[in-house]
Amino acid sequence: MSGSDTDTTYISNVIRKRITTAGARFNANDNIAEFIEDGELELLQQEVEKKMTEVLKSLVIDIETDHNTQETARRVAKMYVREVFAGRYHKMPPITEFPNIEQLSELIIIGPIQVRSACSHHLCPIMGQVWVGVLPDSDSNLIGLSKYARLTQWVMGRPQIQEEAIVQLADLLVDKMNPRGLAIVMRADHFCMQWRGVKDMNSKMINSVMRGAFLKNSDLRKEFLDLLTKTE
């Protein structure tokens, strides 16, 4: 097979061509589901499997006689396309918003939501928790409790860096709910620090995004952060 970026033998090039023609972005943490047609995800998985086979050979692993690695390329391809990076290749899960009939206006906290992602620098695991604080008003939409976890998993199911991931999640929730205020805190272990590099097993990364009333009202922000510690 040719390695050319325009070689249509590779389904990845066909998909990439659609994206670039549309002038869209396809960074590691972008969702590209709208550019993938029926049946192409299976072809993409097969392509990744073939290329992963070559990676294993380049690592001088005898995949012909080593019983432990004979199926590794297939497993890794399935893991990336169908599981770990599914948030890139699948459309957003269906989310039904409903009006705030009772005009709720008190702080709502959801969490901890367990999250699993992968660092876009080394493709090492990111494992952590997310807390979401919502301050609705009469014009806000509400979503079901499980939908916070589904949306979070969809955003995190891509190669990410933590700082950008919770901004993406905040943008999505603000767009869906139009709350008076939104706050997100994420705390995670990064295996790119624990497994390699400095090999520091104790360090965690904690960061937050505040929108609307949480930015303007320090008492509200303090209430959220104080209550958050009680959910741990």
XYZ file of C-alpha atoms in Angstrom:
232
model
C 0.000 0.000 0.000
C 1.091 3.531 -0.663
C 1.735 5.736 2.332
C 0.536 8.876 0.549
C -1.857 11.140 2.418
C -4.103 11.130 -0.669
C -4.097 7.346 -1.178
C -7.769 6.319 -1.007
C -6.708 2.775 -0.142
C -6.727 4.144 3.381
C -10.186 5.094 4.674
C -8.503 7.592 7.011
C -7.481 9.631 3.977
C -11.031 9.590 2.610
C -12.360 10.873 5.937
C -9.554 13.416 6.246
C -10.359 14.746 2.767
C -13.983 15.345 3.744
C -12.898 17.220 6.856
C -10.380 19.454 5.094
C -12.833 20.161 2.254
C -15.337 21.359 4.848
C -12.660 23.539 6.451
C -13.212 21.788 9.774
C -10.693 21.026 12.492
C -9.689 17.489 13.439
C -7.451 17.914 16.464
C -7.045 14.989 18.826
C -9.855 16.186 21.098
C -12.318 17.055 18.325
C -15.361 14.999 17.408
C -15.385 14.025 13.705
C -18.459 11.767 13.653
C -20.296 13.882 11.078
C -17.594 13.074 8.515
C -17.748 9.303 8.971
C -20.271 7.363 6.883
C -21.960 4.060 7.651
C -19.541 1.146 7.606
C -16.423 3.306 7.611
C -15.667 2.923 11.300
C -15.105 -0.785 10.763
C -12.756 0.013 7.865
C -10.924 2.524 10.042
C -10.501 -0.072 12.764
C -9.086 -2.524 10.219
C -6.646 0.128 8.986
C -5.464 0.908 12.504
C -4.969 -2.819 13.099
C -2.731 -3.135 10.025
C -0.665 -0.124 11.003
C -0.425 -1.255 14.623
C 0.936 -4.563 13.350
C 3.749 -2.618 11.703
C 4.388 -0.702 14.937
C 4.784 -3.985 16.821
C 7.177 -5.267 14.167
C 9.193 -2.046 14.439
C 9.424 -2.650 18.175
C 11.072 -5.979 17.261
C 8.298 -8.081 18.751
C 7.833 -11.511 17.180
C 4.082 -11.427 16.678
C 4.223 -14.623 14.634
C 5.357 -16.934 17.427
C 4.667 -14.909 20.595
C 1.232 -16.161 21.679
C 0.751 -13.074 23.871
C 0.978 -10.570 21.001
C -0.580 -12.389 18.057
C -3.894 -10.577 18.614
C -2.477 -7.390 20.127
C -2.841 -5.233 17.010
C -6.512 -6.188 16.694
C -7.165 -5.550 20.381
C -5.426 -2.170 20.348
C -7.270 -1.045 17.215
C -10.619 -1.970 18.741
C -9.690 -0.292 22.020
C -8.784 3.012 20.354
C -11.606 3.213 17.809
C -14.476 1.682 19.799
C -13.608 2.446 23.404
C -10.874 4.829 24.539
C -11.330 7.340 21.682
C -15.006 6.660 20.954
C -15.793 10.304 21.733
C -14.050 11.243 18.483
C -15.922 8.861 16.216
C -19.430 8.664 17.654
C -22.066 11.383 17.721
C -23.058 13.048 20.949
C -25.382 10.817 22.998
C -29.029 11.900 22.778
C -29.806 14.471 25.433
C -33.318 15.714 26.130
C -33.561 19.119 27.746
C -36.734 20.073 29.597
C -37.856 23.489 30.840
C -37.389 24.613 34.403
C -41.114 24.503 35.158
C -40.697 24.872 38.905
C -38.233 27.739 38.356
C -35.527 26.094 40.429
C -32.838 28.570 41.377
C -30.745 26.758 43.968
C -27.301 25.262 43.531
C -27.184 21.722 42.112
C -24.001 19.630 42.397
C -23.407 16.442 40.425
C -20.454 14.202 41.177
C -18.062 12.699 41.507
C -18.373 11.485 37.913
C -15.677 8.932 37.163
C -13.718 9.851 34.033
C -11.238 7.995 31.869
C -9.298 9.631 29.102
C -5.849 9.581 27.532
C -3.181 12.247 27.431
C -2.805 13.554 23.888
C 0.962 13.935 24.411
C 1.775 10.287 25.194
C -1.587 8.466 24.932
C -1.187 7.447 28.553
C -4.302 7.079 30.740
C -5.905 9.947 32.625
C -8.108 8.654 35.440
C -10.081 10.953 37.645
C -13.284 12.549 38.839
C -15.400 15.497 37.749
C -17.844 17.578 39.770
C -20.390 19.850 38.093
C -22.175 22.736 39.790
C -25.242 24.243 38.119
C -27.188 27.340 39.131
C -30.362 27.385 37.030
C -32.874 30.158 36.600
C -36.351 30.369 35.075
C -34.936 30.493 31.527
C -32.641 27.501 31.977
C -33.115 24.026 30.597
C -32.588 20.999 32.822
C -31.195 17.580 31.869
C -31.462 14.193 33.531
C -28.873 13.276 36.135
C -27.356 10.441 34.074
C -26.858 12.775 31.128
C -24.094 14.654 32.951
C -22.105 11.424 33.096
C -22.861 10.558 29.464
C -21.771 13.968 28.187
C -18.680 13.915 30.383
C -17.683 10.473 29.110
C -18.272 11.572 25.506
C -15.965 14.587 25.894
C -13.324 12.633 27.796
C -13.374 9.754 25.320
C -10.734 11.425 23.140
C -7.042 12.215 23.481
C -7.199 15.194 25.828
C -5.281 17.510 28.058
C -7.171 18.131 31.248
C -7.221 21.918 30.945
C -8.982 21.795 27.569
C -11.264 18.882 28.410
C -13.259 20.661 31.111
C -13.530 23.803 28.966
C -15.092 21.659 26.239
C -17.468 20.142 28.782
C -18.382 23.558 30.175
C -19.118 24.926 26.695
C -21.338 21.935 25.962
C -23.334 22.205 29.186
C -23.783 25.965 28.853
C -25.060 25.469 25.305
C -27.494 22.749 26.384
C -28.756 24.297 29.617
C -28.247 28.062 29.483
C -27.725 28.172 33.277
C -27.224 31.322 35.324
C -23.964 29.803 36.492
C -21.847 26.731 35.826
C -18.807 25.366 37.642
C -16.693 22.308 36.879
C -13.832 20.849 38.891
C -11.713 17.923 37.748
C -9.129 15.976 39.719
C -7.122 13.283 37.974
C -4.107 11.024 37.966
C -1.924 11.324 34.873
C -0.059 8.165 33.944
C 2.300 10.189 31.748
C 3.742 11.344 35.088
C 3.279 8.128 37.067
C 4.261 5.524 34.488
C 7.030 7.401 32.683
C 9.038 10.620 33.011
C 9.364 11.665 36.637
C 7.439 8.552 37.823
C 5.721 10.541 40.573
C 2.924 8.344 41.905
C 1.422 10.951 44.229
C 0.894 14.035 42.080
C -2.604 14.839 40.854
C -3.895 17.656 38.701
C -6.873 19.691 39.889
C -8.406 22.457 37.797
C -11.679 24.306 37.458
C -13.827 26.288 35.074
C -16.307 28.881 36.348
C -18.977 30.523 34.221
C -21.618 33.170 34.834
C -22.677 33.632 38.446
C -19.809 31.497 39.733
C -17.365 34.037 38.338
C -19.179 37.054 39.743
C -20.336 35.756 43.131
C -17.535 34.692 45.454
C -20.026 33.391 48.063
C -21.611 31.079 45.512
C -18.209 29.894 44.403
C -17.217 29.194 48.016
C -20.482 27.334 48.657
C -19.823 25.081 45.661
C -16.229 24.346 46.632
C -17.169 23.746 50.279
C -19.966 21.333 49.353
C -17.725 19.621 46.830
C -15.387 18.476 49.587
C -18.322 16.738 51.261
C -18.966 14.586 48.172
C -15.461 13.112 48.082
